[in-house]
Amino acid sequence: MTPFHLHDDIPPWEDLSEELLDAIQSQTEWLYHVPNSDPDKDGLLTLPAIVLPDTIILPQLLGPLMLSGEENAAAARAAAEAGTTVAVFILQDLEKENPTWGDVFPIGVEAAVAPPYTMPNDAYAALLHGRRRVELVNILQTQPYPIVQVRPLAETQPDDEESRALRQLALSTMEQFVELNEAVPEEVYLYALNTDSLGWLADTMVMALSPTHEQLMAFLSTTDPKQRLSAALKHMQEALARLELEDEIHSRVQNEMDRNQREAYLREQMRAIQSELGEGDFWTQEINELRQRVEKANLPDEPKARALKEIGRLSQLPPMAPEVGILRTYIEWILDLPWTEETEDNLDLAHAAQVLEEHHYGLPKAKERILEYIAVRTLKPKRPRQPILCFVGAPGTGKTSLGKSIAEALGRKFVRVSLGGVRDEAEIRGHRRTYIGALPGRILQTMKRAGTINPVFMLDEIDKLGNDFRGDPSAALLEVLDPEQNYAFSDHYLEIPYDLSKVMFITTANTLATIPPALLDRMEVIEFPGYVEEEKLLIARRFLIPRQMEESGLEPEEIHFTDAALQRIVREYTNEAGVRNLEREIGRVCRKIARLKAEGKRFPKRITAKSVARFLGPPLYFDMETEKEDEVGVATGLAWTVTGGEVMPVEVLLMEGKGNLRITGQIGEVMQESAQAALSYLRAHCDEFGVDAERFENTDIHIHVPEGAVPKDGPSAGVTMAIALISAFTQRPVRHEVAMTGEITLRGKVLPVGGVREKVLAAHRHGIKTVILPEQNQKDLAEVPKSALQALRIIPVQRLDEVIKVALLPRPAAAENKAAAEVTPTPDS
Ligand code: ADP
């Protein structure tokens, strides 16, 4: 049988010196030869006794024990000298102070003992070799060392199927246990493997398990080997399960560490490959470059600190990490936005006036206001709280180009952004970076384009801002425009306050009606009224034609547009308050000529009214010229649309029926109500007009407003509908050269309307001679160009009777009978 060797690395004996170890080695041999003591005739052994609190040497095991106390050392010495064995016991209760023999656990072990040696701390230690379990019977002496009588406990050696299976299981469990438990030397397992006694195997296992005091007492007192082995196995399996769990945790941690190490290794390799390829350590290089850019950029403290912090985060990431792109974009944004770059304002008023005059015809109010604005800046250079200008007018009336001229006059950058259809606050203020693909909002995107912190910034189409569940963009816009707040504008993406206070904001809109009131409140409105034909011709000559010729590559003065040609373009190819389409059509003519020139063909030097049709194809608009004759049931109204004024014929048709009213054409609710009001007025006054009240019961009325493409609404067609109705019922023709506008009340009063300037200009364009206007609108005529007013007869009215007097002709005699025939049912129908 291979003995359980004591060797160098038995752990609890850290204090053992080399010499001691040698001594122990030599003693080991000797110990094995000490014979077991012989029992007397009563089967008892009389032995010196050693009592230790909680350690013992189990049978068949060899090991050193610390012998506390002089008595123990003396007992060991006596036995060693006599070459006999000792009895070793433990205490029953470790808590007990000053234990006596009554406190000793009655089952102990007989063991051979080598002469004890003194430890450096004056304690004693001795090597022991366990032999067999003994039971305490008698204490014969206690001083100078205890001598006791003990009875050896016999142990069976079962060899049945069950024991063999148990042994196998115990060994395989122990094998795993030893493998996993680093504190137990592998020799313990080898020793166990060579033990055929179940009891010894059990004891070996128990010692490998470092049992608790309780367990030790239980094991000592279990003399049945099978029982003991079963118990030891159970403990070992539990210990093994714990070890396996620890091992699993350990290996998980290890795996994690391994993976990190592997990545680090691979990254190192990648660097090596890159430097081999001459790319250097591109990532570190990139990070460094980025850092240098931030250091060099003229950033204020906050964005700078933020950028450096994000670069710090970036440098922690491997170059291929998904966050890299997001972080980089963010840092680039900080770098690309203007933070301090500023252009110096040119506050020379004469220069500004000159620039505005050079680029724009007319627009006196707007120009004047802008010069005032610049003047205030000169006097109060430090952040003047000037109102935001809002340019309102139809498309093509020069709002944008005037904005550009302001920028030019001041020597500032010009940028614009359209707000048309913006419904989401995030479009103004950006998305938080947690969104995939998040970017700053339109304001900061445009600031980036501007590249300076003080551009002229045009916010187009604020009348077309939407709002819905995604948040109200006008609230964000308020913050942009409010000088109290916009020095620290917060964009969700950027997260750092951004100073917009030096920006000169100008907003534009086609109509005031749909601008959110809170916004309108902050702004000073400058109206851009449409142009009359003469103005358009002037603008075309001075600005549009030279520009379009140049853009088409034609020499200045190479071609000449006659007045008639321009007039034709204005009347038949455009229908607008501004000059945008006019410019486009002029451009088309220029390009056609440029092509002829480029092909080496002959081209006309003079563009006449006739050649216009050749170049531009058939006309797009026919003069509505209204009716060429005075007719019954048709009146000419004047309407306002976003593109300017329009003439709007209203037709009324009467049919035999049940008194229904039908209204068609692209008309809104308010206009339907005006029609009802007009009809009610007529019914209430039918006597005055000589209309039989019964006719309303058996006549269906159809009101139609042609030119349906443009939706129309508003109450201003009231007068026109009333006149058309009265004309239809009375058969009095409407004078064809009269146009009218005005709201009516049920009692026939004519109320003022909006858009007078555009309406009057439209009437003028369409060759109308007389315009009937609500009296209260007379003040608006100041805005109508003189040339138009001179060509028109304007008739201010307060009541519908006045309109009737001007607009309706007397009933022709021939119509009398016809009218009667029309509505009087024939007897057999
Ligand atoms: P808006 O912004 O009001 O829609 P734009 O400023 O784009 O109009 O004007 C359209 C074109 O008409 C531009 O080329 C502009 O130069 C020209 N234009 C408009 N009004 C004038 C004007 N009063 N004088 C000179 N050119 C003008």
XYZ file of C-alpha atoms in Angstrom, residues 545-546 549-550 552-561 590 593-594 596-598 601 603-607:
26
model
C -34.066 91.035 -69.760
C -30.408 91.958 -69.136
C -29.724 87.594 -71.851
C -26.546 87.248 -69.908
C -28.309 82.652 -72.096
C -24.925 83.810 -73.266
C -26.223 86.658 -75.428
C -24.332 89.931 -75.758
C -25.883 92.954 -74.058
C -28.142 94.848 -76.453
C -27.944 91.985 -78.913
C -31.723 91.686 -79.020
C -34.479 94.112 -78.194
C -37.954 93.361 -76.830
C -33.587 84.327 -74.847
C -32.506 82.924 -79.693
C -29.262 81.694 -78.145
C -30.420 79.894 -83.193
C -27.263 81.918 -82.714
C -25.236 78.916 -81.633
C -28.750 80.520 -88.018
C -32.143 85.249 -85.509
C -34.367 88.279 -85.041
C -32.784 91.284 -83.372
C -36.180 92.692 -82.465
C -38.622 90.595 -80.496
